[in-house]
Every structure is written in structure tokens, then in C-alpha cells.
């Protein structure tokens, strides 16, 4: 897919809604190329959404963070209106990330009570969602956080009028390419690799760990039921598995439907 | 007549934050640090999660302090289930936290504080005249990231550090790389101190600060189980709820903390004041040389305190690698864990100050109650105190001048680095 570049130096903004700012940080972590890379763009904002208030038209807006308050939503809509392309960076902006893991399980009022000891939603919090729930998204760069090579390539693609290329196959493929032993088969670990978007070079299995799904489930390709079945066979109970599946997929239809409130009381049979 | 002075978006404090000051005539009526970062309710959503993956979720509270969160979380779990770790694990954890400090302080000292001091609006503008300094910062940051990557598995939100130890022990060759890198960036770290030292903070503050830091043991470091307070008292971290009193305010999504009803300060300056006798090597020399610049009542001194810690962490990382190599690294199995009904508290000195994690578990090893107190939340009351002092001192000056100084103070606290790094600041 391509897009039409209007300016030789595309006007860009990097914005942040509710998250940990890890994706901006990964961009800054491109230490070796950072200064040269950023010089190819006309940067209108690199963070705080409100510095956007003068309503500069942008060629590309990169957004990290989830929509978690009505303030986030207002900012998001403003950015969308004023940008030709909107690129969601990181799992917060795509799927709502870990802060969405209890969506449909506990209400905002319950969470308020738990953390702040009051029921009133004084902060106008919303159930955390990815930006795609509210506005059109033109491209997504997955990960919690994004991989820096991937975001570098995405910047270069966009500069050339191409859309970023993101893997549509699971982490398992990278595990095989690296020759790592499967941690499900060899060690009965509850790995989510089979349903999670590749691109991290199978970091966790490479360290002998099970994937917890930080790059998000592969859209349209995910068979959550089959994953549930696989892990059941390895001795994990439903509560444990569903809890686990929700870490990064509280908003993911397939997974949302697997677990209701009761199932989240996640005890593990020992 | 009352007027309101507002800084809408300051430097973000773990997200978005601002300052509101209400002035009546020539008196300051009210000072508020507003934080309107969307709440993520970590202490609530984590409930029912089995212990082994708690650190993986909780570390996502913050990107720049991800290892601090994961280690505070891991230590809380280990305390709950009485798990001891090997010496090798302790050294590797120390190394990891020094790496995080290097990365975080490099960003703050060079990209955030220095442009203020050298009279530039941001680091990018500074780069046009002082490319060498921006490059030095990036080299340091990269060195910190190398440690992070090697020990934890990724620069942000790694996975290799676990309850009981590490999943994979880094190879000797990779550790040697770290050593080489530390030797390379030593000069850059020292440059940070020298540059800041040339510009003495010009503001004066009258109130005394109460400082809190963890007791790191024999060496100047970032992990410990005892809280040191500048009033001379010491407390086990299990007592933290009696020391740090939190309350909820409606103008901010962060809670406000006090100690015996007084604001207090955590972070590099607090650590340096309370643990200065433990400094060694170049950091000690530099501390001695610039001691008169480090003023206990001046929050701006936090900048140079960070710069000195940066020098210390680079040297310490090199030392720790040597220590590991001379012992010979060994593969270790993670210990088996017996879960039980229990509670555990863990604390770590994150780059910005003490960070507490506190969990209560049911008998199956799932968390049923959780409390986290971040350093930024602890500092807010002290920041408000200092904003008030600034405005009172400058009350006859024009508004923009007051605002500039408020920002200077806010930034010295380094509220949240990934957010407040003004690499690029847009003109309004
Ligand atoms: S996706 Fe992960 S790294 Fe990015 S902002 Fe959210 S929590 Fe942080
Ligand atoms: S293996 Fe899974 S959890 Fe680990 S980095 Fe890759 S996607 Fe994230």
C-alpha cells in the first residue's frame, strides 16, 4: 500500500495518550541514527498532545497510548481531523494493552474504589481502548514496546510513500527460524506464541521463557479456542489460561468472549 | 483581587501534568500540581494474577523505570514467599539497575537540564551549537541500554529477570562488551558534571528538605530493605505505610504523600545527601570538588546530584562486570517456589527515588491486594512547597519570568523522563 507525500519533508507529530511512554522512548533509543532520521522530517510535536493546540495540519501523526479518559478522546479526534495519516504505535494504541485486561470484568467504579478509595469517576476515566475503536487508523506498529528496527523501517517506508510492513504470522515462526526448542512442547510452559504477532525475533522463547503476548494477537488469524485447548492439555486450568490470554487482549473479541467475570478468579491447580 | 497563574502542560509527570497557582494581592493562596494522566488502575487490574507474571505486568507502569518496577515487584514476591537469591543474581540485579540509572540520568542531565543551563529551549536547538554534547548524551544512553538489553532482554520492558534469579545468564563475551562500553563513556559522564557545575543554580530556597533514601548496604547503590530519613531515623521497608502517608486529591490522578505531615524529597539529591560517605572513585572526587554547589535546601541541586550518580554508575557497572568475570559466570536454575498466604514488600531506588511494591497473596499464589507508591507521587508535596517559595520570592516579577522558574524547578525534580525530555519543543 502507498500514500501520497505532499511535502518533501513530511510534517509529523508524535503524540501520547495514556500509557508508559515506552514507544516514544524506543524511538529515542535509535541512538545511532536518531539525529539523521529526525532531520528528514519536519517535526511539529514530539509528545504532549496539547502542544498541538495551534492545529497544524500534519502529514503523519504517530500515536502511542490508549484512550482512557474523555480528555484522551478529545485529543485523539483533534489529531485525526488534522492529519493525513494516523499511525498507532505500540500495544496501548492498538489494543489498549495491560490496562484493558479487566475490561468487561470490573467496572471503572470498582477500580476507582480499589485504587483511590472513592467510587466517583472524578477523573472521567473510560474503559481503556485502542485508538481504532474511535477513529480510522491507517497503519499499526505493534509491540509493548515497539521494536526499534521496526519503527525505523516504518519511518523510512513512510518517507518513501509506502506503508509499513508488519508480519502477519505468529511468534512460533521466528522460534523455528532461530532453532529454539518449543517451550510448550519441551517444558510445558503456557506460551502464547502460536497466536501472537511475530516481529520480536521470539525474544522470550529465546531466553527460555513463554510468550505473554506483548505484540498482540494476530488479527483475523487468531484461534484462541485452540490455544486454550493446547494449554489445557498441559495441565493449566481455564481460569489461569484466560487470565493470561487477557494480559494484552482484554479488548480482543475472540478472547473477550472466552472469559466472563468468574473465569478471572485465576487460581492455578498445583 | 485574585489572579491565577497556570502552566497547562508542564513537563509531563508520568504523563500529563500542569501547575496552577492562585495569587491574592501579594500572597500565594494556593498551589496545585495537577496530574491528568489517565489512571490505569494497576493495583486493581493485577488482582487474581498468579505471582510468576506479576512483574511482567507491573513493569509496564513506566518505560524509563521498567527495571526498577520489575525488581521492586520481584523482591516483594520473594519477601512474601521467603525466597533467597544467589550472589550472582544480586550482582546482576545491581548491574541492571545501574544500567537503568545511566540511561535515565543521561537523558535528564544532558537533554533536559543542560539546555536550561546553557540557555537553549531544547536539546535539538542545543545540538546545532553543541553537537558533541548531544552525541555524548546519546552515547551514554546507549551504554545504559546495552546493559538493559544484555541483562533484561530488551531496552524497555525486558523479561529475563525473574522471581528467584534470571532465566538466562548473559555470556562472558556480552559482559565484556558492557565493560568496553563503560570505559568508552566514562569521559562523557564526567563532562555532565563539569557542564552543570559551571552554572551555579541562582535561586535561593529557605525551607529545609526532609530526605528519604534506601540504605544500599556497604556500597553506594539502589537496592535495599531499610529506609533512611534525614531526621536520623531508620525504618524497615515493611513499615513504609507508617512513613509515607498518602492521600487522594481531586485535582490530580496521583496521590499526595507526606511524612509526619511534612512534604519530603526522594531521588538523586536525597540519596547523595544520605549516602555520600559511600561514594568511591571518580564520583567521590567530583563530589568533593563541587560539594559547595550541592545545596541541601535547593531542589535544583538534584541535577548535579544526578550527574554525579551517572559517573558513579558507569564506574560501578564496570566494577560489577569485573566481579562477575573474576568469579566466572555460571548457569543457575530458578529456585522452585512454595506459594502460600502471605504479604511481601519490595523497594528499589528508581532513578527518581524510592519505589515501593506491596502484595498480598492468597494460598494459591494469586495476588489479592496490591499497593504501589512511585517516587514522583512522593515528591509532589515537596514540589508544591518549592513552587510556592518561588512564586513568593518572585511575586513582583512579570508572569513569564515566574513561569520560567517554575518550570526550571519542576524539571529539576525530573518528574518523568521519557515525557519531559524536551528533545523537540514546539513553539505555540
Ligand atoms: S504499548 Fe507498552 S510500551 Fe507502549 S505505551 Fe503502552 S505500556 Fe508503554
Ligand atoms: S515472545 Fe511474546 S511476550 Fe516476548 S517479546 Fe515476543 S511477543 Fe512479546
Tab-separated table of C-alpha atoms in Angstrom, chain B residues 22-389:
chain	number	residue	atom	x	y	z
B	22	UNK	CA	-3.698	31.275	42.865
B	23	UNK	CA	-2.396	34.663	43.978
B	24	UNK	CA	-4.292	37.200	46.016
B	25	UNK	CA	-2.686	40.625	46.147
B	26	UNK	CA	0.864	39.737	47.053
B	27	UNK	CA	0.196	36.445	48.770
B	28	UNK	CA	0.127	32.978	47.319
B	29	UNK	CA	-3.211	31.444	48.215
B	30	UNK	CA	-2.964	28.035	46.658
B	31	UNK	CA	-0.502	25.848	44.774
B	32	UNK	CA	-1.508	22.731	42.919
B	33	UNK	CA	0.375	20.301	40.815
B	34	UNK	CA	-2.293	18.862	38.558
B	35	UNK	CA	-1.701	15.495	37.027
B	36	UNK	CA	-4.212	14.480	34.472
B	37	UNK	CA	-2.590	11.388	33.113
B	38	UNK	CA	-5.329	8.847	32.626
B	39	UNK	CA	-5.374	6.436	35.544
B	40	UNK	CA	-4.503	2.863	34.634
B	41	UNK	CA	-5.533	1.246	37.932
B	42	UNK	CA	-2.621	-1.201	38.075
B	43	UNK	CA	-3.275	-2.057	41.718
B	44	UNK	CA	-6.760	-3.153	40.798
B	45	UNK	CA	-6.253	-4.926	37.487
B	46	UNK	CA	-3.397	-7.058	38.811
B	47	UNK	CA	-5.687	-8.871	41.240
B	48	UNK	CA	-6.109	-12.621	40.608
B	49	UNK	CA	-2.860	-12.815	38.612
B	50	UNK	CA	-0.610	-15.726	39.604
B	51	UNK	CA	2.648	-14.487	41.128
B	52	UNK	CA	5.002	-15.524	38.308
B	53	UNK	CA	3.765	-12.963	35.805
B	54	UNK	CA	3.083	-10.059	38.154
B	55	UNK	CA	6.424	-8.324	37.455
B	56	UNK	CA	5.819	-8.570	33.700
B	57	UNK	CA	2.629	-6.570	34.033
B	58	UNK	CA	3.669	-4.173	36.780
B	59	UNK	CA	6.855	-3.126	34.985
B	60	UNK	CA	4.660	-1.575	32.324
B	61	UNK	CA	3.754	1.235	34.720
B	62	UNK	CA	6.772	3.115	33.433
B	63	UNK	CA	9.102	2.720	30.474
B	64	UNK	CA	12.119	4.567	31.770
B	65	UNK	CA	11.973	2.832	35.169
B	66	UNK	CA	10.838	-0.541	33.880
B	67	UNK	CA	13.652	-2.465	35.568
B	68	UNK	CA	13.077	-0.661	38.870
B	69	UNK	CA	9.436	-1.668	38.791
B	70	UNK	CA	10.216	-5.235	37.856
B	71	UNK	CA	12.867	-5.590	40.583
B	72	UNK	CA	10.699	-3.967	43.268
B	73	UNK	CA	7.922	-6.318	42.220
B	74	UNK	CA	10.192	-9.373	42.200
B	75	UNK	CA	11.616	-8.512	45.610
B	76	UNK	CA	8.154	-8.081	47.095
B	77	UNK	CA	7.226	-11.542	45.840
B	78	UNK	CA	10.477	-13.041	47.128
B	79	UNK	CA	9.883	-11.491	50.528
B	80	UNK	CA	6.358	-12.905	50.629
B	81	UNK	CA	7.468	-16.445	49.807
B	82	UNK	CA	10.849	-16.340	51.591
B	83	UNK	CA	12.989	-16.875	48.532
B	84	UNK	CA	16.730	-16.271	48.788
B	85	UNK	CA	18.775	-15.458	45.729
B	86	UNK	CA	22.401	-16.207	44.834
B	87	UNK	CA	25.254	-13.708	44.966
B	88	UNK	CA	25.468	-13.844	41.204
B	89	UNK	CA	21.809	-12.845	40.945
B	90	UNK	CA	22.379	-9.941	43.284
B	91	UNK	CA	25.308	-8.673	41.268
B	92	UNK	CA	23.376	-8.973	38.015
B	93	UNK	CA	20.451	-7.089	39.515
B	94	UNK	CA	22.766	-4.348	40.720
B	95	UNK	CA	24.260	-4.141	37.265
B	96	UNK	CA	20.814	-3.884	35.697
B	97	UNK	CA	19.730	-1.065	37.967
B	98	UNK	CA	22.953	0.847	37.334
B	99	UNK	CA	22.228	0.463	33.618
B	100	UNK	CA	18.789	1.938	34.093
B	101	UNK	CA	20.217	4.820	36.098
B	102	UNK	CA	22.776	5.551	33.392
B	103	UNK	CA	20.154	5.675	30.687
B	104	UNK	CA	17.674	7.713	32.661
B	105	UNK	CA	20.133	10.195	34.142
B	106	UNK	CA	21.861	10.675	30.774
B	107	UNK	CA	18.572	11.723	29.253
B	108	UNK	CA	17.741	14.062	32.075
B	109	UNK	CA	21.124	15.645	32.680
B	110	UNK	CA	22.003	16.310	29.054
B	111	UNK	CA	18.718	16.622	27.228
B	112	UNK	CA	16.616	18.302	29.835
B	113	UNK	CA	18.642	20.111	32.454
B	114	UNK	CA	21.551	21.183	30.284
B	115	UNK	CA	19.592	23.111	27.644
B	116	UNK	CA	18.121	25.143	30.511
B	117	UNK	CA	21.546	25.835	31.905
B	118	UNK	CA	23.155	26.680	28.583
B	119	UNK	CA	20.259	28.850	27.548
B	120	UNK	CA	18.663	26.755	24.828
B	121	UNK	CA	14.976	25.996	24.507
B	122	UNK	CA	15.599	22.302	23.830
B	123	UNK	CA	18.218	19.675	23.066
B	124	UNK	CA	17.771	19.825	19.329
B	125	UNK	CA	18.459	23.537	19.209
B	126	UNK	CA	21.381	22.919	21.507
B	127	UNK	CA	22.646	20.315	19.043
B	128	UNK	CA	23.228	22.918	16.373
B	129	UNK	CA	25.890	24.605	18.524
B	130	UNK	CA	26.876	21.736	20.807
B	131	UNK	CA	26.542	18.585	18.758
B	132	UNK	CA	29.301	16.982	20.826
B	133	UNK	CA	27.225	17.259	23.989
B	134	UNK	CA	24.106	15.781	22.446
B	135	UNK	CA	26.200	12.974	20.972
B	136	UNK	CA	27.778	12.359	24.360
B	137	UNK	CA	24.304	12.047	25.841
B	138	UNK	CA	23.238	9.575	23.187
B	139	UNK	CA	26.396	7.519	23.717
B	140	UNK	CA	25.732	7.351	27.447
B	141	UNK	CA	22.120	6.466	26.913
B	142	UNK	CA	23.152	3.762	24.529
B	143	UNK	CA	25.602	2.364	27.080
B	144	UNK	CA	22.842	2.183	29.677
B	145	UNK	CA	20.613	0.498	27.137
B	146	UNK	CA	23.300	-2.043	26.337
B	147	UNK	CA	23.260	-3.146	29.976
B	148	UNK	CA	19.481	-3.272	29.958
B	149	UNK	CA	19.402	-5.282	26.787
B	150	UNK	CA	22.073	-7.721	27.906
B	151	UNK	CA	20.694	-8.408	31.365
B	152	UNK	CA	16.958	-7.921	30.901
B	153	UNK	CA	16.421	-8.899	27.261
B	154	UNK	CA	15.208	-5.606	25.834
B	155	UNK	CA	15.751	-1.856	26.348
B	156	UNK	CA	12.200	-1.321	27.556
B	157	UNK	CA	10.020	-3.935	29.275
B	158	UNK	CA	12.512	-6.789	29.285
B	159	UNK	CA	11.727	-10.235	30.609
B	160	UNK	CA	14.894	-12.035	31.680
B	161	UNK	CA	14.916	-11.048	35.370
B	162	UNK	CA	12.588	-13.384	37.248
B	163	UNK	CA	11.420	-14.266	40.733
B	164	UNK	CA	14.429	-16.124	42.182
B	165	UNK	CA	17.016	-15.076	39.608
B	166	UNK	CA	17.465	-14.881	35.854
B	167	UNK	CA	16.087	-17.052	33.091
B	168	UNK	CA	19.354	-16.906	31.111
B	169	UNK	CA	22.717	-15.787	32.403
B	170	UNK	CA	24.465	-13.454	29.924
B	171	UNK	CA	27.630	-14.827	28.360
B	172	UNK	CA	31.079	-13.625	29.398
B	173	UNK	CA	31.588	-12.125	25.968
B	174	UNK	CA	28.485	-9.991	26.344
B	175	UNK	CA	29.605	-8.861	29.764
B	176	UNK	CA	32.961	-7.886	28.290
B	177	UNK	CA	31.098	-5.727	25.775
B	178	UNK	CA	29.493	-3.881	28.646
B	179	UNK	CA	32.870	-3.254	30.217
B	180	UNK	CA	34.299	-1.896	26.988
B	181	UNK	CA	31.329	0.392	26.559
B	182	UNK	CA	31.617	1.711	30.137
B	183	UNK	CA	35.266	2.589	29.598
B	184	UNK	CA	34.303	4.453	26.442
B	185	UNK	CA	31.612	6.623	28.034
B	186	UNK	CA	33.382	7.497	31.271
B	187	UNK	CA	34.564	10.829	29.934
B	188	UNK	CA	31.072	11.696	28.699
B	189	UNK	CA	29.647	11.087	32.169
B	190	UNK	CA	32.259	13.335	33.757
B	191	UNK	CA	31.502	16.011	31.185
B	192	UNK	CA	27.939	16.131	32.529
B	193	UNK	CA	29.127	17.139	35.996
B	194	UNK	CA	31.574	19.710	34.649
B	195	UNK	CA	28.985	21.351	32.432
B	196	UNK	CA	26.388	21.629	35.158
B	197	UNK	CA	28.968	22.819	37.673
B	198	UNK	CA	29.795	25.815	35.501
B	199	UNK	CA	26.314	27.119	36.053
B	200	UNK	CA	25.501	27.540	39.661
B	201	UNK	CA	21.771	27.477	40.436
B	202	UNK	CA	20.753	31.065	41.069
B	203	UNK	CA	17.593	30.551	43.036
B	204	UNK	CA	17.547	30.500	46.800
B	205	UNK	CA	15.239	28.451	48.954
B	206	UNK	CA	14.669	28.841	52.650
B	207	UNK	CA	12.804	25.797	53.843
B	208	UNK	CA	14.673	22.687	54.852
B	209	UNK	CA	14.168	19.482	52.929
B	210	UNK	CA	13.408	16.161	54.555
B	211	UNK	CA	15.190	13.453	52.567
B	212	UNK	CA	14.459	9.760	52.242
B	213	UNK	CA	16.516	7.071	50.555
B	214	UNK	CA	17.093	3.343	50.830
B	215	UNK	CA	20.110	2.087	52.689
B	216	UNK	CA	22.086	0.380	49.918
B	217	UNK	CA	24.388	-1.549	52.256
B	218	UNK	CA	28.144	-1.110	52.057
B	219	UNK	CA	28.321	0.345	48.566
B	220	UNK	CA	26.506	3.304	47.054
B	221	UNK	CA	23.664	1.643	45.160
B	222	UNK	CA	19.968	1.358	44.544
B	223	UNK	CA	18.635	-1.739	46.286
B	224	UNK	CA	17.912	-2.142	49.993
B	225	UNK	CA	15.412	-3.075	52.688
B	226	UNK	CA	15.853	-0.147	55.033
B	227	UNK	CA	14.606	3.444	54.697
B	228	UNK	CA	16.993	6.192	55.830
B	229	UNK	CA	15.498	9.568	56.724
B	230	UNK	CA	17.400	12.820	57.181
B	231	UNK	CA	15.938	13.229	60.681
B	232	UNK	CA	18.253	10.383	61.610
B	233	UNK	CA	15.658	7.639	61.861
B	234	UNK	CA	15.796	4.279	60.078
B	235	UNK	CA	12.910	2.014	59.307
B	236	UNK	CA	12.368	-1.376	57.762
B	237	UNK	CA	10.586	-1.098	54.413
B	238	UNK	CA	7.767	-3.205	55.868
B	239	UNK	CA	6.828	-0.065	57.803
B	240	UNK	CA	6.573	2.111	54.741
B	241	UNK	CA	2.857	2.774	55.225
B	242	UNK	CA	3.613	4.444	58.543
B	243	UNK	CA	6.327	6.569	56.958
B	244	UNK	CA	4.738	7.595	53.687
B	245	UNK	CA	1.190	8.805	54.238
B	246	UNK	CA	-0.829	9.062	51.066
B	247	UNK	CA	-3.993	10.947	50.408
B	248	UNK	CA	-6.186	11.335	47.364
B	249	UNK	CA	-6.891	14.792	45.967
B	250	UNK	CA	-9.460	15.603	43.347
B	251	UNK	CA	-7.222	17.810	41.213
B	252	UNK	CA	-4.786	15.083	40.334
B	253	UNK	CA	-4.771	11.398	39.427
B	254	UNK	CA	-1.689	10.990	41.549
B	255	UNK	CA	-1.902	10.702	45.305
B	256	UNK	CA	-0.037	13.137	47.555
B	257	UNK	CA	2.423	11.831	50.170
B	258	UNK	CA	3.745	13.296	53.395
B	259	UNK	CA	5.978	12.189	56.270
B	260	UNK	CA	4.680	13.226	59.697
B	261	UNK	CA	2.534	15.773	57.871
B	262	UNK	CA	5.530	17.303	56.116
B	263	UNK	CA	6.495	17.113	52.483
B	264	UNK	CA	9.713	15.206	51.773
B	265	UNK	CA	12.046	14.585	48.882
B	266	UNK	CA	13.294	11.395	47.241
B	267	UNK	CA	15.689	10.966	44.310
B	268	UNK	CA	19.316	11.609	43.458
B	269	UNK	CA	19.815	14.543	45.835
B	270	UNK	CA	18.268	12.614	48.732
B	271	UNK	CA	20.453	9.589	48.008
B	272	UNK	CA	23.568	11.673	47.684
B	273	UNK	CA	22.975	13.528	50.945
B	274	UNK	CA	22.152	10.376	52.885
B	275	UNK	CA	24.737	8.042	51.371
B	276	UNK	CA	27.568	10.347	50.334
B	277	UNK	CA	30.075	8.551	52.532
B	278	UNK	CA	29.704	5.510	50.334
B	279	UNK	CA	30.798	7.187	47.112
B	280	UNK	CA	34.064	5.929	45.632
B	281	UNK	CA	36.470	6.657	42.816
B	282	UNK	CA	35.862	9.493	40.389
B	283	UNK	CA	32.350	10.142	41.717
B	284	UNK	CA	33.780	10.752	45.163
B	285	UNK	CA	36.440	13.089	43.785
B	286	UNK	CA	33.891	15.044	41.814
B	287	UNK	CA	31.534	15.233	44.763
B	288	UNK	CA	34.321	16.689	46.901
B	289	UNK	CA	35.262	19.159	44.201
B	290	UNK	CA	31.743	20.513	43.780
B	291	UNK	CA	30.381	19.963	47.250
B	292	UNK	CA	29.567	23.651	47.747
B	293	UNK	CA	27.256	23.516	44.711
B	294	UNK	CA	25.182	20.741	46.191
B	295	UNK	CA	22.839	22.591	48.483
B	296	UNK	CA	20.512	20.560	50.614
B	297	UNK	CA	17.678	23.045	50.540
B	298	UNK	CA	17.837	23.670	46.798
B	299	UNK	CA	15.935	21.254	44.551
B	300	UNK	CA	17.973	22.442	41.550
B	301	UNK	CA	20.907	20.585	43.103
B	302	UNK	CA	19.139	17.415	42.082
B	303	UNK	CA	20.554	17.979	38.591
B	304	UNK	CA	24.182	17.848	39.618
B	305	UNK	CA	23.414	15.025	42.060
B	306	UNK	CA	22.192	13.004	39.101
B	307	UNK	CA	25.290	13.872	37.115
B	308	UNK	CA	27.470	12.581	39.951
B	309	UNK	CA	25.431	9.399	40.176
B	310	UNK	CA	25.889	8.972	36.464
B	311	UNK	CA	29.666	8.972	36.924
B	312	UNK	CA	29.292	6.563	39.814
B	313	UNK	CA	27.043	4.132	37.944
B	314	UNK	CA	29.350	3.957	34.941
B	315	UNK	CA	32.312	3.067	37.180
B	316	UNK	CA	30.266	0.740	39.305
B	317	UNK	CA	28.950	-1.129	36.265
B	318	UNK	CA	32.497	-1.702	35.112
B	319	UNK	CA	33.421	-2.950	38.581
B	320	UNK	CA	30.437	-5.309	38.746
B	321	UNK	CA	31.285	-6.817	35.365
B	322	UNK	CA	34.834	-7.442	36.553
B	323	UNK	CA	33.460	-9.046	39.670
B	324	UNK	CA	31.231	-11.371	37.640
B	325	UNK	CA	34.031	-12.296	35.267
B	326	UNK	CA	36.528	-12.988	38.008
B	327	UNK	CA	34.072	-15.311	39.724
B	328	UNK	CA	33.193	-16.933	36.402
B	329	UNK	CA	29.529	-16.801	35.353
B	330	UNK	CA	27.514	-19.955	35.967
B	331	UNK	CA	24.123	-21.092	34.754
B	332	UNK	CA	21.711	-21.283	37.620
B	333	UNK	CA	18.291	-22.833	37.839
B	334	UNK	CA	15.475	-20.715	39.108
B	335	UNK	CA	14.525	-21.976	42.576
B	336	UNK	CA	11.205	-23.744	42.987
B	337	UNK	CA	8.702	-21.569	44.782
B	338	UNK	CA	6.292	-22.643	47.504
B	339	UNK	CA	3.347	-20.279	47.385
B	340	UNK	CA	1.333	-19.522	50.499
B	341	UNK	CA	-0.966	-16.948	52.026
B	342	UNK	CA	1.456	-14.117	52.624
B	343	UNK	CA	2.326	-10.484	52.166
B	344	UNK	CA	5.580	-9.017	50.882
B	345	UNK	CA	7.020	-5.540	50.385
B	346	UNK	CA	9.846	-4.735	47.973
B	347	UNK	CA	11.615	-1.441	47.390
B	348	UNK	CA	14.153	-0.158	44.898
B	349	UNK	CA	15.707	3.228	44.254
B	350	UNK	CA	14.346	4.048	40.819
B	351	UNK	CA	16.209	6.883	39.059
B	352	UNK	CA	13.733	9.355	40.603
B	353	UNK	CA	13.639	7.888	44.107
B	354	UNK	CA	12.215	5.129	46.279
B	355	UNK	CA	9.677	2.870	44.661
B	356	UNK	CA	7.536	0.514	46.752
B	357	UNK	CA	5.594	-2.555	45.670
B	358	UNK	CA	3.446	-4.382	48.212
B	359	UNK	CA	1.432	-7.546	47.520
B	360	UNK	CA	-0.835	-9.815	49.496
B	361	UNK	CA	-1.336	-13.348	48.168
B	362	UNK	CA	-3.987	-15.987	48.704
B	363	UNK	CA	-2.985	-19.580	49.320
B	364	UNK	CA	-2.903	-20.404	45.612
B	365	UNK	CA	-0.263	-17.714	44.934
B	366	UNK	CA	-2.612	-15.227	43.259
B	367	UNK	CA	-2.413	-11.596	44.342
B	368	UNK	CA	-5.476	-10.307	46.172
B	369	UNK	CA	-4.223	-6.905	47.277
B	370	UNK	CA	-1.615	-4.591	45.826
B	371	UNK	CA	-0.159	-1.192	46.601
B	372	UNK	CA	2.469	0.748	44.659
B	373	UNK	CA	3.963	4.109	45.576
B	374	UNK	CA	6.078	5.779	42.910
B	375	UNK	CA	8.808	8.339	43.573
B	376	UNK	CA	7.086	11.054	41.587
B	377	UNK	CA	3.980	10.721	43.740
B	378	UNK	CA	6.138	11.058	46.867
B	379	UNK	CA	7.775	14.217	45.560
B	380	UNK	CA	4.622	16.100	44.607
B	381	UNK	CA	4.041	17.710	48.002
B	382	UNK	CA	7.654	18.872	48.081
B	383	UNK	CA	7.374	20.214	44.549
B	384	UNK	CA	4.316	22.206	45.566
B	385	UNK	CA	6.252	23.563	48.522
B	386	UNK	CA	9.017	24.754	46.245
B	387	UNK	CA	6.627	26.243	43.683
B	388	UNK	CA	5.137	28.294	46.462
B	389	UNK	CA	8.540	29.546	47.544
